[in-house]
Amino acid sequence: GENVEQHPSTLSVQEGDSAVIKCTYSDSASNYFPWYKQELGKRPQLIIDIRSNVGEKKDQRIAVTLNKTAKHFSLHITETQPEDSAVYFCAASNIPGNQFYFGTGTSLTVIP
Amino acid sequence: ETGVTQTPRHLVMGMTNKKSLKCEQHLGHNAMYWYKQSAKKPLELMFVYNFKEQTENNSVPSRFSPECPNSSHLFLHLHTLQPEDSALYLCASSRGGGSRGGYTFGSGTRLTVV
């Protein structure tokens, strides 16, 4: 089955700096990679996703890159703000099947 | 609300109790899931239902029993739980049937077993 690893487990950055979270996956058949943000006491929410036929996707301050050859994908947050503080989860999925394999999460703290 | 509603939000139960968690979605999704979220662990998939049929059971102990009467409702029946079962239980739904798209999560039920 798929194995998703996520690093780092905790990350602290100064407000305005960039944050990068990296994930690797093992199953070359995985073709869909969403990222979720979970604020304290709240549900995980989809913030951005990327499909295997795309190398990079950007949405305002958030971007995701995918390297299929190396089987890794990363979340980039630029100009971080205190409200970006949360736990971020990556996931990999092989569509069809629709089962998501999650990383262990990264606790991001943005220091004002 | 995201369209996925879980009740109750918090539950405290003794090891001999029987309780049920409920999940309801009004998104027209066909797949529903139960996840367990413990501190410092990845989200653990417990059960998957696709078009009301259970398609995954990830070696979950029999003290957890799922039920999916229709595509909009999902239950998790609990009995004789252990303290280590204390966790946040998240329900999620997706379009299912092989279509792409992320999950929509419910707010979760915070379960404490005493």
Short mmCIF file of C-alpha atoms in Angstrom, two decimals:
data_model
loop_
_atom_site.label_atom_id
_atom_site.label_comp_id
_atom_site.label_asym_id
_atom_site.label_seq_id
_atom_site.Cartn_x
_atom_site.Cartn_y
_atom_site.Cartn_z
CA GLY A 1 0.00 0.00 0.00
CA GLU A 2 0.91 3.66 -0.11
CA ASN A 3 3.21 5.19 2.52
CA VAL A 4 3.28 8.97 2.92
CA GLU A 5 5.99 10.64 4.97
CA GLN A 6 5.86 14.28 5.97
CA HIS A 7 8.58 16.61 7.28
CA PRO A 8 9.12 18.52 9.42
CA SER A 9 6.76 17.63 12.22
CA THR A 10 7.01 21.13 13.68
CA LEU A 11 8.00 24.38 12.01
CA SER A 12 8.30 27.90 13.42
CA VAL A 13 8.80 30.92 11.17
CA GLN A 14 8.75 34.66 11.63
CA GLU A 15 5.79 36.50 10.21
CA GLY A 16 6.51 37.44 6.62
CA ASP A 17 8.95 34.59 6.03
CA SER A 18 8.24 31.56 3.87
CA ALA A 19 7.38 28.08 5.08
CA VAL A 20 7.98 24.83 3.21
CA ILE A 21 6.55 21.43 4.11
CA LYS A 22 7.66 18.32 2.25
CA CYS A 23 6.03 14.95 1.67
CA THR A 24 7.19 11.80 -0.04
CA TYR A 25 5.09 8.91 -1.24
CA SER A 26 5.88 5.35 -2.22
CA ASP A 27 3.23 4.27 -4.71
CA SER A 28 3.97 5.49 -8.22
CA ALA A 29 0.30 4.94 -9.07
CA SER A 30 -0.75 7.80 -6.78
CA ASN A 31 -2.04 10.61 -8.96
CA TYR A 32 -3.78 13.13 -6.70
CA PHE A 33 -2.17 15.06 -3.84
CA PRO A 34 -4.28 17.33 -1.64
CA TRP A 35 -3.14 19.45 1.29
CA TYR A 36 -5.28 20.07 4.35
CA LYS A 37 -5.07 22.74 7.02
CA GLN A 38 -6.38 21.96 10.48
CA GLU A 39 -6.67 24.82 12.95
CA LEU A 40 -6.80 24.05 16.63
CA GLY A 41 -10.09 22.40 17.52
CA LYS A 42 -11.38 22.48 13.96
CA ARG A 43 -11.78 20.07 11.09
CA PRO A 44 -9.17 19.57 8.38
CA GLN A 45 -9.94 21.72 5.35
CA LEU A 46 -8.67 21.34 1.83
CA ILE A 47 -6.47 24.30 0.91
CA ILE A 48 -4.86 23.23 -2.34
CA ASP A 49 -4.39 20.11 -4.43
CA ILE A 50 -2.36 18.98 -7.39
CA ARG A 51 -2.79 16.22 -9.94
CA SER A 52 -0.05 14.09 -11.38
CA ASN A 53 -0.15 15.72 -14.80
CA VAL A 54 0.84 19.10 -13.31
CA GLY A 55 4.19 20.10 -11.82
CA GLU A 56 3.14 23.19 -9.91
CA LYS A 57 0.02 24.96 -8.81
CA LYS A 58 -0.35 28.31 -7.10
CA ASP A 59 -3.16 30.02 -5.25
CA GLN A 60 -2.23 33.44 -3.89
CA ARG A 61 0.34 32.84 -1.12
CA ILE A 62 0.13 29.06 -1.32
CA ALA A 63 1.83 26.87 -3.90
CA VAL A 64 2.36 23.15 -4.29
CA THR A 65 5.03 21.45 -6.37
CA LEU A 66 5.16 17.84 -7.48
CA ASN A 67 8.13 15.78 -8.62
CA LYS A 68 6.76 12.48 -9.88
CA THR A 69 10.16 11.02 -10.62
CA ALA A 70 11.38 11.56 -7.08
CA LYS A 71 7.91 10.91 -5.64
CA HIS A 72 7.76 14.00 -3.53
CA PHE A 73 5.57 17.05 -3.30
CA SER A 74 5.83 20.21 -1.25
CA LEU A 75 3.67 22.96 0.13
CA HIS A 76 5.05 26.49 0.00
CA ILE A 77 3.53 29.35 1.96
CA THR A 78 4.95 32.81 1.29
CA GLU A 79 4.56 35.98 3.36
CA THR A 80 3.32 33.95 6.30
CA GLN A 81 0.80 35.46 8.68
CA PRO A 82 -0.20 34.46 12.23
CA GLU A 83 -3.46 33.00 10.91
CA ASP A 84 -1.41 30.50 8.91
CA SER A 85 -0.57 28.82 12.23
CA ALA A 86 -2.15 25.35 12.10
CA VAL A 87 -1.39 21.70 11.45
CA TYR A 88 -0.95 20.89 7.78
CA PHE A 89 -1.51 17.41 6.36
CA CYS A 90 -0.47 16.13 2.98
CA ALA A 91 -2.19 13.18 1.37
CA ALA A 92 -1.81 10.94 -1.64
CA SER A 93 -4.51 9.12 -3.49
CA ASN A 94 -4.84 6.77 -6.41
CA ILE A 95 -7.97 7.59 -8.32
CA PRO A 96 -10.04 5.41 -8.82
CA GLY A 97 -10.18 3.96 -5.33
CA ASN A 98 -10.56 7.29 -3.64
CA GLN A 99 -8.69 6.19 -0.53
CA PHE A 100 -6.45 8.90 0.87
CA TYR A 101 -3.21 8.20 2.67
CA PHE A 102 -2.25 11.02 5.01
CA GLY A 103 1.08 12.24 6.26
CA THR A 104 1.73 12.66 9.97
CA GLY A 105 1.12 16.40 9.90
CA THR A 106 3.26 19.51 10.38
CA SER A 107 2.50 21.93 13.16
CA LEU A 108 3.29 25.39 11.78
CA THR A 109 3.67 28.35 14.12
CA VAL A 110 4.00 31.84 12.67
CA ILE A 111 5.59 34.18 15.20
CA PRO A 112 4.33 37.77 15.02
CA GLU B 1 -20.72 24.27 8.32
CA THR B 2 -19.10 22.45 5.43
CA GLY B 3 -22.06 20.21 4.64
CA VAL B 4 -20.80 17.34 6.80
CA THR B 5 -22.33 17.33 10.26
CA GLN B 6 -21.17 15.15 13.11
CA THR B 7 -22.92 14.57 16.42
CA PRO B 8 -22.22 14.67 19.24
CA ARG B 9 -19.26 17.08 19.31
CA HIS B 10 -18.03 15.67 22.61
CA LEU B 11 -18.67 12.32 24.25
CA VAL B 12 -17.49 10.85 27.51
CA MET B 13 -18.28 7.20 28.03
CA GLY B 14 -17.39 4.41 30.38
CA MET B 15 -15.80 1.22 29.16
CA THR B 16 -19.05 -0.71 29.57
CA ASN B 17 -21.25 1.81 27.75
CA LYS B 18 -22.71 1.60 24.27
CA LYS B 19 -22.91 4.77 22.24
CA SER B 20 -23.14 5.81 18.61
CA LEU B 21 -21.54 8.56 16.59
CA LYS B 22 -23.51 10.06 13.74
CA CYS B 23 -22.41 11.69 10.52
CA GLU B 24 -24.63 13.31 7.94
CA GLN B 25 -23.74 14.94 4.63
CA HIS B 26 -25.87 16.96 2.23
CA LEU B 27 -23.31 17.37 -0.53
CA GLY B 28 -24.56 14.64 -2.81
CA HIS B 29 -21.40 12.64 -2.16
CA ASN B 30 -21.38 8.88 -2.56
CA ALA B 31 -18.42 7.93 -0.40
CA MET B 32 -18.14 8.33 3.36
CA TYR B 33 -15.31 7.60 5.74
CA TRP B 34 -14.47 7.29 9.41
CA TYR B 35 -11.04 8.45 10.55
CA LYS B 36 -9.45 8.34 13.98
CA GLN B 37 -7.15 11.19 14.92
CA SER B 38 -4.91 10.67 17.94
CA ALA B 39 -2.27 13.06 19.22
CA LYS B 40 0.97 12.99 17.21
CA LYS B 41 -0.28 10.27 14.88
CA PRO B 42 -1.40 10.44 11.28
CA LEU B 43 -5.05 10.31 10.45
CA GLU B 44 -5.99 6.64 10.65
CA LEU B 45 -8.54 5.42 8.16
CA MET B 46 -11.05 3.12 9.83
CA PHE B 47 -13.86 2.45 7.38
CA VAL B 48 -14.83 3.38 3.85
CA TYR B 49 -18.28 3.20 2.33
CA ASN B 50 -18.77 3.68 -1.40
CA PHE B 51 -22.36 3.85 -2.56
CA LYS B 52 -23.47 2.43 0.84
CA GLU B 53 -21.22 -0.60 0.50
CA GLN B 54 -18.32 -1.06 2.87
CA THR B 55 -15.17 -1.25 0.81
CA GLU B 56 -12.48 -0.88 3.46
CA ASN B 57 -12.07 -2.08 7.00
CA ASN B 58 -8.55 -1.34 8.12
CA SER B 59 -8.17 -3.98 10.81
CA VAL B 60 -10.40 -2.07 13.17
CA PRO B 61 -11.35 -3.88 16.41
CA SER B 62 -14.88 -5.26 16.52
CA ARG B 63 -15.78 -2.89 19.35
CA PHE B 64 -16.20 -0.34 16.54
CA SER B 65 -19.11 -1.17 14.27
CA PRO B 66 -20.02 1.05 11.29
CA GLU B 67 -23.39 1.40 9.68
CA CYS B 68 -24.31 3.20 6.47
CA PRO B 69 -28.06 3.07 5.85
CA ASN B 70 -27.83 5.42 2.85
CA SER B 71 -25.32 7.61 1.07
CA SER B 72 -26.07 10.58 3.33
CA HIS B 73 -25.73 8.97 6.75
CA LEU B 74 -22.96 7.12 8.50
CA PHE B 75 -22.85 5.80 12.04
CA LEU B 76 -20.12 4.43 14.22
CA HIS B 77 -21.44 2.20 17.00
CA LEU B 78 -19.19 1.90 20.02
CA HIS B 79 -19.21 -0.72 22.77
CA THR B 80 -16.81 -1.88 25.46
CA LEU B 81 -14.19 0.64 24.42
CA GLN B 82 -10.76 1.02 25.99
CA PRO B 83 -9.12 4.20 27.28
CA GLU B 84 -6.71 4.12 24.31
CA ASP B 85 -9.72 4.59 22.04
CA SER B 86 -9.99 8.17 23.29
CA ALA B 87 -9.42 10.36 20.23
CA LEU B 88 -11.05 12.68 17.75
CA TYR B 89 -13.22 10.73 15.33
CA LEU B 90 -13.63 12.45 12.01
CA CYS B 91 -16.18 11.69 9.36
CA ALA B 92 -15.49 12.69 5.77
CA SER B 93 -17.25 12.43 2.46
CA SER B 94 -16.24 12.67 -1.16
CA ARG B 95 -17.78 12.27 -4.57
CA GLY B 96 -16.55 8.70 -4.71
CA GLY B 97 -16.91 6.33 -7.62
CA GLY B 98 -13.42 7.08 -8.83
CA SER B 99 -13.85 10.81 -9.32
CA ARG B 100 -11.14 13.18 -8.15
CA GLY B 101 -11.70 15.66 -5.41
CA GLY B 102 -10.68 16.17 -1.86
CA TYR B 103 -12.48 15.12 1.22
CA THR B 104 -14.91 17.29 3.10
CA PHE B 105 -14.49 16.66 6.80
CA GLY B 106 -16.95 17.02 9.60
CA SER B 107 -15.98 18.81 12.80
CA GLY B 108 -15.37 15.54 14.57
CA THR B 109 -16.47 13.93 17.80
CA ARG B 110 -14.03 14.24 20.68
CA LEU B 111 -14.35 10.91 22.47
CA THR B 112 -13.06 10.28 25.96
CA VAL B 113 -13.24 6.77 27.38
CA VAL B 114 -13.03 6.63 31.17
#
